[in-house]
Amino acid sequence: MPLPDGIRTVADRLRAARLNAQEDRIRRRVLSILALGATPTVSILAERCEIPPDPIREILGRLAAIDLLVVDATGEIVQAAYPFSSIPTPHRVHLSGREVFALCAVD
């Protein structure tokens, strides 16, 4: 689902998305997993959120469609959610003594 013109920043996309509580819970869990330097997967999210895998897949697909995160071709692995990347990049974020990959140097 494309976003309207003028929606450029992550904050803009997030406001425009009007996520329901479950979608926002999954999005936040993805960010917390990435912030630990781990890679979020459908199975990990299902276990940690106590939600069956199919709704997780649907939510990840929606979040990817509105450019809040990136999933792999299988839809099972989250590759990035601003500002974090599960794929090695030349950019890093330092959090509580931990170094994780970032999407760009500004992060």
Short mmCIF file of C-alpha atoms in Angstrom, two decimals:
data_model
loop_
_atom_site.label_atom_id
_atom_site.label_comp_id
_atom_site.label_asym_id
_atom_site.label_seq_id
_atom_site.Cartn_x
_atom_site.Cartn_y
_atom_site.Cartn_z
CA MET A 1 0.00 0.00 0.00
CA PRO A 2 1.78 3.19 -1.10
CA LEU A 3 1.79 6.12 1.25
CA PRO A 4 0.44 9.53 0.29
CA ASP A 5 2.76 12.21 -1.09
CA GLY A 6 4.63 14.11 1.60
CA ILE A 7 5.14 11.05 3.82
CA ARG A 8 8.93 10.90 3.96
CA THR A 9 10.30 10.28 7.44
CA VAL A 10 9.87 7.20 9.58
CA ALA A 11 7.85 9.32 12.03
CA ASP A 12 5.61 10.44 9.14
CA ARG A 13 5.13 6.86 7.98
CA LEU A 14 4.42 5.69 11.51
CA ARG A 15 1.78 8.37 12.09
CA ALA A 16 0.17 7.70 8.71
CA ALA A 17 0.13 3.94 9.30
CA ARG A 18 -2.19 4.17 12.32
CA LEU A 19 -1.01 0.82 13.61
CA ASN A 20 -3.28 -1.12 15.90
CA ALA A 21 -1.95 -2.27 19.28
CA GLN A 22 -0.83 -5.67 18.02
CA GLU A 23 0.98 -4.22 14.99
CA ASP A 24 2.76 -1.68 17.16
CA ARG A 25 3.68 -4.39 19.68
CA ILE A 26 5.29 -6.46 16.90
CA ARG A 27 7.09 -3.40 15.50
CA ARG A 28 8.48 -2.53 18.92
CA ARG A 29 9.55 -6.13 19.54
CA VAL A 30 11.39 -6.16 16.19
CA LEU A 31 13.26 -3.01 17.24
CA SER A 32 14.15 -4.44 20.65
CA ILE A 33 15.51 -7.64 19.09
CA LEU A 34 17.57 -5.68 16.55
CA ALA A 35 18.86 -3.40 19.34
CA LEU A 36 20.26 -6.51 21.03
CA GLY A 37 22.17 -7.38 17.86
CA ALA A 38 19.92 -10.33 17.02
CA THR A 39 17.87 -11.03 13.90
CA PRO A 40 14.08 -11.08 14.30
CA THR A 41 12.32 -13.99 12.66
CA VAL A 42 8.68 -15.00 12.53
CA SER A 43 9.33 -17.90 14.92
CA ILE A 44 11.18 -15.70 17.46
CA LEU A 45 8.47 -13.03 17.30
CA ALA A 46 5.70 -15.61 17.64
CA GLU A 47 7.37 -17.08 20.71
CA ARG A 48 8.19 -13.76 22.39
CA CYS A 49 4.83 -12.15 21.64
CA GLU A 50 2.79 -15.31 22.20
CA ILE A 51 1.05 -14.87 18.86
CA PRO A 52 0.77 -17.60 16.19
CA PRO A 53 3.17 -17.32 13.23
CA ASP A 54 0.55 -16.55 10.55
CA PRO A 55 -0.63 -13.26 12.13
CA ILE A 56 3.04 -12.32 12.65
CA ARG A 57 3.69 -12.88 8.93
CA GLU A 58 0.68 -10.76 8.01
CA ILE A 59 1.78 -7.92 10.29
CA LEU A 60 5.37 -8.03 9.03
CA GLY A 61 4.03 -7.91 5.47
CA ARG A 62 1.94 -4.83 6.28
CA LEU A 63 4.83 -3.11 8.05
CA ALA A 64 7.07 -3.85 5.06
CA ALA A 65 4.44 -2.57 2.61
CA ILE A 66 4.38 0.81 4.38
CA ASP A 67 8.17 0.94 4.59
CA LEU A 68 8.51 0.57 8.37
CA LEU A 69 10.71 -2.50 8.02
CA VAL A 70 12.30 -4.80 5.44
CA VAL A 71 11.77 -8.56 5.30
CA ASP A 72 13.60 -11.13 3.22
CA ALA A 73 12.05 -12.78 0.16
CA THR A 74 10.52 -15.54 2.30
CA GLY A 75 8.84 -13.06 4.64
CA GLU A 76 10.32 -14.96 7.59
CA ILE A 77 13.30 -12.76 8.50
CA VAL A 78 13.35 -9.06 9.30
CA GLN A 79 16.38 -7.55 7.61
CA ALA A 80 15.97 -3.97 8.81
CA ALA A 81 13.78 -1.62 10.80
CA TYR A 82 14.96 1.97 11.02
CA PRO A 83 17.53 2.65 12.36
CA PHE A 84 18.74 -0.95 12.69
CA SER A 85 19.89 -3.56 10.18
CA SER A 86 20.31 -7.28 10.77
CA ILE A 87 22.55 -7.33 7.69
CA PRO A 88 26.12 -6.08 8.20
CA THR A 89 26.61 -2.51 7.00
CA PRO A 90 29.54 -0.10 7.31
CA HIS A 91 27.45 1.92 9.79
CA ARG A 92 27.12 1.12 13.49
CA VAL A 93 25.06 2.27 16.46
CA HIS A 94 26.48 1.93 19.97
CA LEU A 95 23.88 1.05 22.61
CA SER A 96 24.70 0.23 26.22
CA GLY A 97 28.13 -1.14 25.33
CA ARG A 98 26.77 -3.09 22.38
CA GLU A 99 27.47 -2.33 18.72
CA VAL A 100 24.72 -3.04 16.19
CA PHE A 101 24.43 -2.36 12.47
CA ALA A 102 22.64 0.78 11.29
CA LEU A 103 21.03 1.70 7.99
CA CYS A 104 23.02 4.89 7.48
CA ALA A 105 25.69 7.03 9.12
CA VAL A 106 23.16 9.59 10.39
CA ASP A 107 21.61 6.93 12.64
#
